[in-house]
Short mmCIF file of C-alpha atoms in Angstrom, two decimals:
data_model
loop_
_atom_site.label_atom_id
_atom_site.label_comp_id
_atom_site.label_asym_id
_atom_site.label_seq_id
_atom_site.Cartn_x
_atom_site.Cartn_y
_atom_site.Cartn_z
CA MET B 1 0.00 0.00 0.00
CA ASN B 2 1.54 3.34 -1.00
CA ILE B 3 1.79 6.33 1.35
CA PRO B 4 -1.17 8.43 0.08
CA ASN B 5 -3.52 5.46 0.32
CA THR B 6 -2.13 4.51 3.75
CA LEU B 7 -2.86 8.04 4.99
CA ASP B 8 -6.37 7.88 3.53
CA SER B 9 -7.01 4.55 5.25
CA ILE B 10 -5.79 5.93 8.59
CA LEU B 11 -8.10 8.94 8.27
CA LEU B 12 -11.01 6.66 7.44
CA ALA B 13 -10.26 4.44 10.43
CA LEU B 14 -10.10 7.44 12.75
CA ARG B 15 -13.55 8.61 11.59
CA SER B 16 -15.00 5.69 13.56
CA PHE B 17 -13.38 6.79 16.84
CA PRO B 18 -15.07 10.03 17.99
CA LYS B 19 -13.38 9.67 21.40
CA GLY B 20 -9.98 9.11 19.86
CA ALA B 21 -8.03 5.92 19.28
CA SER B 22 -4.82 4.37 20.51
CA LEU B 23 -2.10 3.18 18.16
CA GLU B 24 -3.26 -0.43 18.58
CA GLU B 25 -6.92 0.44 17.88
CA ILE B 26 -6.01 2.27 14.68
CA ASN B 27 -3.90 -0.64 13.43
CA GLU B 28 -6.71 -3.10 14.14
CA ALA B 29 -9.19 -0.98 12.17
CA LEU B 30 -6.98 -0.73 9.07
CA PRO B 31 -7.61 -3.05 6.09
CA ILE B 32 -3.92 -4.07 6.22
CA SER B 33 -1.56 -4.45 9.16
CA ILE B 34 1.24 -1.84 9.37
CA GLU B 35 4.43 -2.04 11.46
CA LYS B 36 4.22 0.08 14.60
CA ARG B 37 7.04 2.45 13.65
CA THR B 38 5.63 2.91 10.14
CA LEU B 39 2.21 3.73 11.55
CA GLN B 40 3.75 6.22 13.98
CA ARG B 41 5.51 7.97 11.09
CA ARG B 42 2.25 8.14 9.11
CA LEU B 43 0.41 9.59 12.11
CA LYS B 44 3.17 12.16 12.61
CA LYS B 45 2.78 13.20 8.96
CA LEU B 46 -1.00 13.62 9.37
CA LYS B 47 -0.45 15.70 12.51
CA GLU B 48 2.07 17.94 10.73
CA ASP B 49 -0.51 18.45 7.98
CA HIS B 50 -3.06 19.50 10.65
CA LEU B 51 -5.43 16.66 9.75
CA ILE B 52 -5.30 15.03 13.19
CA TYR B 53 -4.34 15.99 16.76
CA THR B 54 -3.27 14.06 19.86
CA GLU B 55 -4.03 14.00 23.57
CA GLY B 56 -2.29 12.22 26.45
CA GLY B 57 1.29 11.31 27.29
CA SER B 58 3.76 9.22 25.32
CA HIS B 59 2.45 5.90 26.69
CA ALA B 60 -1.23 6.84 26.54
CA THR B 61 -1.45 8.92 23.36
CA ARG B 62 -4.84 9.05 21.69
CA TYR B 63 -5.30 10.27 18.14
CA PHE B 64 -8.27 12.36 16.97
CA ILE B 65 -9.37 13.39 13.50
CA LYS B 66 -10.15 17.05 12.85
CA ASP B 67 -13.64 17.89 11.55
CA LYS B 68 -12.34 19.25 8.26
CA ALA B 69 -10.00 16.35 7.53
CA ALA B 70 -10.09 15.19 3.93
CA PHE B 71 -12.12 12.01 3.55
CA PRO B 72 -10.54 9.27 1.44
CA SER B 73 -12.13 8.67 -1.95
CA LYS B 74 -10.96 5.07 -2.32
CA ILE B 75 -10.11 2.13 -0.11
CA GLU B 76 -7.06 0.14 -1.12
CA THR B 77 -6.76 -3.36 0.25
CA LYS B 78 -4.23 -6.04 1.06
CA TYR B 79 -5.48 -8.17 -1.88
CA GLU B 80 -3.55 -6.20 -4.47
CA SER B 81 -1.99 -2.78 -4.18
CA SER B 82 -3.20 -1.77 -7.63
CA ILE B 83 -6.84 -2.72 -6.97
CA SER B 84 -9.13 -0.26 -5.26
CA ILE B 85 -12.89 0.10 -5.37
CA PRO B 86 -14.37 3.62 -5.56
CA LEU B 87 -16.84 4.03 -2.70
CA SER B 88 -19.90 6.21 -2.36
CA GLN B 89 -20.12 8.52 0.65
CA GLU B 90 -22.55 6.07 2.26
CA GLY B 91 -20.24 3.16 1.46
CA LYS B 92 -17.37 4.92 3.22
CA GLU B 93 -19.54 5.44 6.29
CA VAL B 94 -20.42 1.74 6.44
CA TRP B 95 -16.76 0.78 5.99
CA ALA B 96 -15.77 2.99 8.91
CA LEU B 97 -18.51 1.62 11.17
CA VAL B 98 -17.75 -2.06 10.56
CA SER B 99 -13.99 -1.41 10.84
CA ARG B 100 -14.27 -0.52 14.52
CA PRO B 101 -12.95 -3.11 16.99
CA VAL B 102 -15.53 -5.80 17.75
CA ALA B 103 -15.79 -4.57 21.36
CA GLN B 104 -17.06 -1.20 20.11
CA ARG B 105 -19.79 -2.65 17.86
CA LYS B 106 -23.25 -3.35 19.22
CA PRO B 107 -24.33 -7.03 19.18
CA VAL B 108 -27.38 -7.53 16.97
CA GLY B 109 -29.70 -10.35 15.95
CA HIS B 110 -31.50 -11.18 12.74
CA GLU B 111 -33.94 -8.48 11.58
CA ARG B 112 -36.80 -10.23 9.75
CA SER B 113 -38.23 -6.98 8.39
CA LEU B 114 -35.29 -6.71 5.96
CA LEU B 115 -36.92 -9.55 4.04
CA GLU B 116 -40.57 -9.32 5.04
CA ASN B 117 -40.97 -5.62 4.15
CA TYR B 118 -39.49 -6.08 0.68
CA ARG B 119 -42.14 -6.03 -2.09
CA PRO B 120 -40.91 -7.48 -5.39
CA ASN B 121 -41.19 -5.06 -8.34
CA ILE B 122 -42.45 -2.30 -6.02
CA ASP B 123 -39.45 -1.89 -3.76
CA SER B 124 -35.97 -2.14 -5.23
CA LEU B 125 -32.50 -2.53 -3.76
CA LEU B 126 -31.04 -1.07 -6.96
CA ASN B 127 -32.23 2.26 -8.35
CA GLU B 128 -33.17 2.75 -12.02
CA SER B 129 -29.87 4.39 -12.91
CA GLU B 130 -27.93 1.45 -11.46
CA LYS B 131 -30.11 -1.07 -13.30
CA GLN B 132 -29.59 0.79 -16.56
CA LYS B 133 -25.81 0.80 -16.11
CA LEU B 134 -25.81 -2.90 -15.28
CA ALA B 135 -27.92 -3.65 -18.37
CA GLU B 136 -25.49 -1.73 -20.58
CA TRP B 137 -22.51 -3.55 -19.11
CA GLY B 138 -24.16 -6.97 -19.25
CA ASN B 139 -25.64 -6.87 -22.75
CA THR B 140 -24.21 -9.69 -24.89
CA ARG B 141 -26.58 -9.41 -27.89
CA ASN B 142 -27.63 -13.00 -27.19
CA GLY B 143 -30.94 -12.05 -25.57
CA GLU B 144 -33.12 -13.89 -28.09
CA GLN B 145 -31.13 -17.12 -27.89
CA PRO B 146 -32.10 -20.06 -25.62
CA ALA B 147 -31.36 -19.58 -21.91
CA GLY B 148 -27.71 -20.18 -21.08
CA THR B 149 -26.38 -19.78 -24.63
CA TYR B 150 -23.85 -17.10 -23.67
CA ALA B 151 -22.60 -18.94 -20.58
CA ARG B 152 -22.06 -22.11 -22.63
CA GLU B 153 -19.94 -20.19 -25.14
CA ILE B 154 -17.55 -19.08 -22.41
CA LEU B 155 -18.01 -22.07 -20.07
CA ASN B 156 -14.35 -23.10 -19.87
CA ARG B 157 -13.21 -19.60 -18.92
CA LEU B 158 -16.18 -19.02 -16.60
CA MET B 159 -15.50 -22.24 -14.69
CA ILE B 160 -11.94 -21.22 -13.96
CA ASP B 161 -12.68 -17.56 -13.13
CA LEU B 162 -15.72 -18.12 -10.92
CA SER B 163 -14.27 -21.21 -9.19
CA TRP B 164 -11.08 -19.37 -8.37
CA ASN B 165 -12.55 -16.01 -7.35
CA SER B 166 -15.38 -17.43 -5.25
CA SER B 167 -12.91 -19.74 -3.49
CA ARG B 168 -10.40 -16.91 -3.06
CA LEU B 169 -13.07 -14.87 -1.28
CA GLU B 170 -13.23 -17.74 1.24
CA GLY B 171 -9.48 -17.58 1.88
CA ASN B 172 -8.48 -20.34 -0.56
CA THR B 173 -4.80 -19.98 -1.51
CA TYR B 174 -4.95 -21.61 -4.96
CA SER B 175 -3.57 -19.35 -7.70
CA LEU B 176 -5.44 -18.80 -10.96
CA LEU B 177 -2.96 -21.05 -12.76
CA ASP B 178 -3.30 -23.74 -10.06
CA THR B 179 -7.06 -23.60 -10.58
CA GLU B 180 -6.75 -23.92 -14.36
CA LEU B 181 -4.41 -26.92 -14.07
CA LEU B 182 -6.75 -28.62 -11.61
CA ILE B 183 -9.91 -28.04 -13.64
CA HIS B 184 -8.48 -28.79 -17.08
CA ASN B 185 -5.73 -31.30 -16.31
CA GLY B 186 -6.65 -32.72 -12.91
CA LYS B 187 -3.24 -31.68 -11.51
CA THR B 188 -3.15 -30.93 -7.78
CA PRO B 189 -0.34 -28.73 -6.39
CA SER B 190 1.64 -30.49 -3.65
CA ASN B 191 1.50 -27.47 -1.35
CA LYS B 192 -2.31 -27.15 -1.25
CA SER B 193 -4.61 -28.75 1.30
CA PRO B 194 -7.22 -31.36 0.30
CA MET B 195 -9.92 -28.98 1.55
CA GLU B 196 -8.80 -26.21 -0.83
CA THR B 197 -8.71 -28.65 -3.73
CA GLN B 198 -12.16 -29.95 -2.85
CA MET B 199 -13.53 -26.40 -2.72
CA ILE B 200 -12.33 -25.66 -6.27
CA LEU B 201 -13.67 -28.94 -7.66
CA ASN B 202 -17.02 -28.36 -5.96
CA HIS B 203 -17.30 -24.98 -7.64
CA LYS B 204 -16.56 -26.56 -11.02
CA GLU B 205 -19.34 -29.12 -10.62
CA ALA B 206 -21.80 -26.53 -9.31
CA ILE B 207 -21.14 -24.18 -12.25
CA GLU B 208 -21.61 -27.04 -14.70
CA PHE B 209 -24.91 -27.84 -13.00
CA LEU B 210 -26.14 -24.25 -13.41
CA VAL B 211 -25.00 -23.80 -17.00
CA GLU B 212 -25.96 -27.21 -18.36
CA SER B 213 -29.39 -27.14 -16.69
CA SER B 214 -30.30 -23.55 -17.54
CA ASP B 215 -33.89 -24.44 -18.42
CA GLU B 216 -34.53 -26.23 -15.12
CA VAL B 217 -32.62 -24.23 -12.51
CA GLY B 218 -34.26 -21.26 -10.84
CA PHE B 219 -35.27 -19.82 -7.51
CA ASN B 220 -36.67 -23.07 -6.19
CA LEU B 221 -35.89 -25.64 -3.51
CA TYR B 222 -34.46 -28.18 -5.97
CA THR B 223 -31.87 -25.75 -7.34
CA PHE B 224 -30.69 -24.28 -4.04
CA LEU B 225 -30.48 -27.51 -2.06
CA ASN B 226 -28.58 -29.21 -4.87
CA LEU B 227 -26.35 -26.17 -5.36
CA HIS B 228 -25.47 -26.33 -1.66
CA ALA B 229 -24.93 -30.09 -1.87
CA LEU B 230 -22.48 -29.66 -4.75
CA LEU B 231 -20.60 -26.75 -3.16
CA SER B 232 -20.38 -28.33 0.30
CA ASN B 233 -19.57 -31.86 -0.86
CA ASN B 234 -16.93 -33.42 1.43
CA LEU B 235 -16.38 -30.12 3.26
CA LEU B 236 -18.81 -30.27 6.21
CA PRO B 237 -18.13 -32.03 9.55
CA ASN B 238 -21.51 -33.73 9.17
CA PRO B 239 -21.97 -34.97 5.58
CA ALA B 240 -25.72 -35.26 6.18
CA ALA B 241 -25.91 -31.44 6.46
CA SER B 242 -25.01 -31.10 2.79
CA GLY B 243 -28.07 -29.96 0.84
CA ARG B 244 -30.15 -29.44 3.99
CA LEU B 245 -31.26 -26.38 5.95
CA ARG B 246 -29.62 -26.03 9.34
CA THR B 247 -31.48 -26.94 12.54
CA PHE B 248 -29.15 -25.26 15.04
CA GLY B 249 -27.65 -21.86 15.79
CA VAL B 250 -24.46 -20.55 14.16
CA GLY B 251 -22.17 -17.57 14.64
CA ILE B 252 -20.26 -15.29 12.26
CA THR B 253 -16.49 -14.98 12.73
CA ASN B 254 -15.32 -11.47 13.71
CA SER B 255 -18.87 -10.14 13.76
CA VAL B 256 -21.35 -9.07 16.44
CA PHE B 257 -24.23 -10.44 14.34
CA THR B 258 -26.09 -13.58 15.46
CA PRO B 259 -28.14 -15.22 12.68
CA LEU B 260 -31.62 -16.61 13.15
CA GLY B 261 -31.55 -19.77 15.26
CA PHE B 262 -35.03 -21.32 15.15
CA PRO B 263 -35.36 -24.11 12.52
CA GLN B 264 -39.00 -23.31 11.72
CA LEU B 265 -38.25 -19.61 11.16
CA ILE B 266 -35.17 -20.47 9.09
CA GLU B 267 -37.28 -22.66 6.81
CA GLU B 268 -40.06 -20.06 6.55
CA SER B 269 -37.59 -17.28 5.75
CA PHE B 270 -35.75 -19.44 3.22
CA ASP B 271 -39.01 -20.23 1.42
CA LEU B 272 -39.89 -16.53 1.47
CA ILE B 273 -36.52 -15.56 -0.04
CA LEU B 274 -37.07 -17.97 -2.93
CA ALA B 275 -40.69 -16.89 -3.41
CA LYS B 276 -39.81 -13.19 -3.52
CA ALA B 277 -36.73 -13.70 -5.69
CA LYS B 278 -38.83 -15.67 -8.18
CA GLN B 279 -41.26 -12.75 -8.50
CA ILE B 280 -38.57 -10.15 -9.25
CA GLN B 281 -38.62 -9.27 -12.93
CA ASN B 282 -35.27 -7.50 -13.28
CA PRO B 283 -32.36 -10.01 -13.45
CA PHE B 284 -29.88 -7.66 -11.78
CA GLU B 285 -32.26 -6.97 -8.89
CA GLN B 286 -32.71 -10.75 -8.57
CA ALA B 287 -28.95 -11.27 -8.46
CA PHE B 288 -28.33 -8.54 -5.88
CA PHE B 289 -31.34 -9.63 -3.79
CA ILE B 290 -30.01 -13.18 -3.43
CA LEU B 291 -26.46 -11.96 -2.70
CA VAL B 292 -27.87 -9.92 0.19
CA GLN B 293 -30.64 -12.09 1.60
CA LEU B 294 -29.15 -15.58 1.51
CA PRO B 295 -25.97 -14.85 3.52
CA TYR B 296 -28.00 -12.69 5.92
CA LEU B 297 -30.29 -15.62 6.72
CA GLN B 298 -27.45 -18.21 6.78
CA PRO B 299 -29.92 -21.03 6.00
CA PHE B 300 -27.17 -23.66 5.76
CA HIS B 301 -24.58 -24.82 8.26
CA ASP B 302 -21.84 -23.31 6.08
CA VAL B 303 -21.10 -22.36 2.44
CA ASN B 304 -23.91 -19.76 2.35
CA LYS B 305 -21.94 -17.01 0.59
CA ARG B 306 -20.66 -19.46 -2.00
CA VAL B 307 -24.22 -20.54 -2.77
CA SER B 308 -25.29 -16.90 -3.10
CA ARG B 309 -22.42 -16.03 -5.47
CA LEU B 310 -23.26 -18.85 -7.86
CA ALA B 311 -27.02 -18.35 -7.47
CA ALA B 312 -26.62 -14.68 -8.45
CA ASN B 313 -25.67 -15.96 -11.89
CA ILE B 314 -28.96 -17.84 -12.38
CA PRO B 315 -30.94 -14.82 -13.68
CA LEU B 316 -27.93 -13.51 -15.62
CA ASN B 317 -27.47 -16.88 -17.29
CA ARG B 318 -31.17 -17.20 -18.07
CA HIS B 319 -31.23 -13.80 -19.80
CA ASN B 320 -27.89 -14.40 -21.59
CA LEU B 321 -26.25 -11.52 -19.74
CA ALA B 322 -22.57 -11.36 -18.85
CA PRO B 323 -21.87 -13.50 -15.77
CA LEU B 324 -20.65 -12.20 -12.42
CA SER B 325 -17.39 -13.95 -11.50
CA PHE B 326 -16.04 -11.49 -8.88
CA ILE B 327 -12.83 -10.91 -10.84
CA ASP B 328 -10.33 -8.78 -8.86
CA VAL B 329 -12.76 -8.16 -5.96
CA PRO B 330 -10.62 -7.68 -2.83
CA GLU B 331 -11.56 -10.12 -0.08
CA VAL B 332 -11.57 -7.38 2.56
CA SER B 333 -14.03 -5.24 0.54
CA TYR B 334 -16.41 -8.17 0.14
CA ILE B 335 -16.22 -9.02 3.85
CA LYS B 336 -16.76 -5.41 4.96
CA GLY B 337 -19.77 -5.17 2.64
CA MET B 338 -21.25 -8.31 4.19
CA LEU B 339 -20.62 -6.99 7.70
CA GLY B 340 -22.54 -3.83 6.78
CA ILE B 341 -25.55 -6.01 5.93
CA TYR B 342 -25.17 -8.29 8.96
CA GLU B 343 -24.59 -5.67 11.63
CA LEU B 344 -26.22 -2.50 10.28
CA ASN B 345 -28.73 -3.71 7.67
CA ARG B 346 -27.03 -1.22 5.35
CA LEU B 347 -26.41 -2.24 1.75
CA GLU B 348 -24.48 0.75 0.39
CA LEU B 349 -20.96 -0.65 0.75
CA PHE B 350 -21.88 -4.06 -0.62
CA LYS B 351 -23.70 -2.38 -3.50
CA ASP B 352 -20.52 -0.43 -4.34
CA VAL B 353 -18.65 -3.75 -4.46
CA PHE B 354 -21.39 -5.41 -6.55
CA LEU B 355 -21.53 -2.65 -9.17
CA TRP B 356 -17.75 -2.49 -9.50
CA ALA B 357 -17.47 -6.28 -9.68
CA TYR B 358 -20.11 -6.63 -12.37
CA GLU B 359 -18.60 -3.98 -14.63
CA ARG B 360 -15.22 -5.69 -14.25
CA SER B 361 -16.67 -9.12 -15.08
CA ALA B 362 -18.70 -7.88 -18.05
CA LEU B 363 -15.68 -6.21 -19.65
CA ARG B 364 -13.65 -9.39 -19.29
CA TYR B 365 -16.22 -11.65 -20.93
CA ALA B 366 -16.95 -9.15 -23.69
CA ALA B 367 -13.28 -9.37 -24.65
CA ILE B 368 -13.30 -13.17 -24.47
CA ARG B 369 -16.54 -13.42 -26.44
CA GLN B 370 -15.17 -11.11 -29.15
CA SER B 371 -12.15 -13.36 -29.56
CA LEU B 372 -14.44 -16.34 -30.14
CA GLY B 373 -16.30 -14.81 -33.10
CA GLU B 374 -20.01 -15.16 -33.78
CA PRO B 375 -21.63 -18.47 -32.73
CA ASP B 376 -22.54 -21.03 -35.40
CA PRO B 377 -26.37 -20.96 -35.72
CA PHE B 378 -26.42 -24.60 -36.88
CA ARG B 379 -24.54 -25.77 -33.78
CA MET B 380 -26.83 -23.64 -31.65
CA LYS B 381 -29.94 -25.16 -33.24
CA TYR B 382 -28.79 -28.74 -32.72
CA ARG B 383 -26.71 -28.30 -29.56
CA GLU B 384 -28.71 -30.89 -27.57
CA GLU B 385 -28.55 -33.47 -30.38
CA ILE B 386 -24.81 -32.90 -30.86
CA ARG B 387 -24.18 -33.18 -27.13
CA GLU B 388 -26.22 -36.38 -26.90
CA VAL B 389 -24.43 -38.15 -29.77
CA VAL B 390 -20.91 -37.13 -28.70
CA GLY B 391 -21.62 -37.96 -25.06
CA GLN B 392 -23.01 -41.38 -25.93
CA ILE B 393 -20.04 -42.27 -28.14
CA VAL B 394 -17.59 -41.37 -25.38
CA ARG B 395 -19.52 -43.02 -22.54
CA THR B 396 -19.77 -46.30 -24.49
CA THR B 397 -16.06 -46.18 -25.48
CA THR B 398 -17.02 -46.38 -29.14
CA GLY B 399 -14.19 -46.68 -31.69
CA LYS B 400 -13.83 -44.60 -34.85
CA ALA B 401 -15.48 -47.01 -37.33
CA GLU B 402 -18.42 -47.72 -35.05
CA ALA B 403 -18.77 -44.02 -34.21
CA SER B 404 -19.03 -43.08 -37.88
CA ASN B 405 -21.95 -45.48 -38.34
CA LYS B 406 -23.68 -44.25 -35.20
CA VAL B 407 -23.42 -40.59 -36.24
CA LYS B 408 -24.93 -41.37 -39.64
CA LEU B 409 -27.74 -43.34 -38.00
CA ASP B 410 -28.57 -40.52 -35.58
CA ALA B 411 -28.43 -37.95 -38.39
CA ARG B 412 -31.39 -39.66 -40.07
CA LYS B 413 -33.63 -38.37 -37.27
CA LEU B 414 -33.13 -34.80 -38.54
CA HIS B 415 -34.51 -32.98 -41.57
CA GLU B 416 -32.80 -34.35 -44.67
CA PRO B 417 -31.15 -31.04 -45.73
CA ASP B 418 -29.41 -30.86 -42.31
CA GLN B 419 -28.16 -34.44 -42.10
CA GLY B 420 -24.88 -34.02 -44.00
CA HIS B 421 -23.81 -30.94 -42.06
CA PHE B 422 -24.82 -32.58 -38.77
CA ILE B 423 -22.50 -35.54 -39.49
CA GLU B 424 -19.66 -33.14 -40.31
CA VAL B 425 -20.17 -31.11 -37.12
CA VAL B 426 -20.32 -34.17 -34.83
CA GLU B 427 -17.24 -35.74 -36.39
CA THR B 428 -15.38 -32.42 -36.05
CA GLU B 429 -16.36 -32.27 -32.39
CA LEU B 430 -15.14 -35.82 -31.79
CA LEU B 431 -11.80 -35.09 -33.46
CA GLY B 432 -11.39 -31.90 -31.42
CA LEU B 433 -12.33 -33.44 -28.07
CA HIS B 434 -9.58 -33.06 -25.46
CA GLU B 435 -9.01 -32.76 -21.70
CA GLY B 436 -9.88 -29.07 -21.72
CA ASN B 437 -13.33 -29.26 -23.33
CA PHE B 438 -15.01 -32.63 -22.71
CA VAL B 439 -17.06 -31.22 -19.78
CA ARG B 440 -19.39 -29.63 -22.35
CA TYR B 441 -20.80 -33.09 -23.02
CA ARG B 442 -21.42 -34.04 -19.37
CA ILE B 443 -18.66 -36.61 -19.59
CA LYS B 444 -16.75 -37.76 -16.51
CA PRO B 445 -12.92 -37.67 -16.54
CA SER B 446 -12.78 -41.46 -16.20
CA GLU B 447 -15.14 -41.88 -19.18
CA PHE B 448 -13.09 -39.52 -21.34
CA SER B 449 -9.82 -41.22 -20.39
CA ALA B 450 -11.14 -44.69 -21.28
CA TRP B 451 -12.61 -43.47 -24.58
CA LYS B 452 -9.46 -41.56 -25.56
CA LYS B 453 -7.28 -44.66 -25.16
CA SER B 454 -9.66 -46.67 -27.35
CA TRP B 455 -10.06 -43.85 -29.89
CA ASP B 456 -6.31 -43.32 -30.33
CA SER B 457 -5.39 -47.01 -30.43
#
């Protein structure tokens, strides 16, 4: 973190201490830990610039911010020194409030009115200007295509980006390259824990579930319980809790918020979240609503935020909008935004993070999509038939001669003018099948490996 941003962060931290703060309290409130002597030098600089003043002796010095002190315009985080998210005035206020030491924050419980008072399509968490900006960023010109068309086009890249970023926001130490090697080549780094590896693989399977089942998934019990089951697979102390609502109380680390603890109320609130989300007509409002409400309820024993991040892509995928993969989002910004919701029921900071994250994601996938060229309308028309034939050939370990006959046989089910081109497309797909793309056909790694040996022999 460079000096100007360090000074800004110190000023922001001091805003939350009207009665002054000690050196230790300031350091605890900063988004990144600073050595004591460095912090003392920074505070001396702020005092010389007449932005702060002190009271007390050398061993009991307390630092105060002056009323007219410049307020920082950005928060820079420990995730990456070059990444900073512009915050609204309200977002800065929330950041300052949740950055206070835990002992200075008031313990709070779950506020049901945050959900119950929300009226779909009447009330809105996003204003019209924000929705318009999101729509401009997210437009892929695939709106008239079948649900999930855009996500399928960029599936390989989306799986890596979303798996890595969502896991990173949970403290996973896999690098982007590690993630790509694991997902595409099945290679596990020797210095990573089994839990971290499992988390990445769970994301991969959950993303495949959402993209490949675009017509069936939605804001319903089936989707969310299965999404949780996939994301929590082999990660919970009690395997039976995977895909089930919790029946006991939980706490939030480093927070004064206590989630709802009564099983009946958890179930009722969970059903209400899904019912209200389903009614929302705007896909961006749906995405933001689920990102806010699901973690706030904490309906599952664990993995709630992960479920919400993937579920936020359901309406985007359905409307063929750019996905939200949380590229470059600093972990500390995401956590502070969540704390604002948990402890204050204030959404401004998390909304700042959401808007910034979506613009970043949309720009990335626009560039990727442009490099792919326009989609083949024939492949789009017969995507299910192509997937079925290719998948069947691989799963049955069919050799080249047999495969050729099978493709011709299946082609006869189509309109005669399309049969020749269908055979050509399927055979091209079979010849181009490799470790990095077979997931498109719902093929397991073991099935692909067995088929490949037979095919190449």
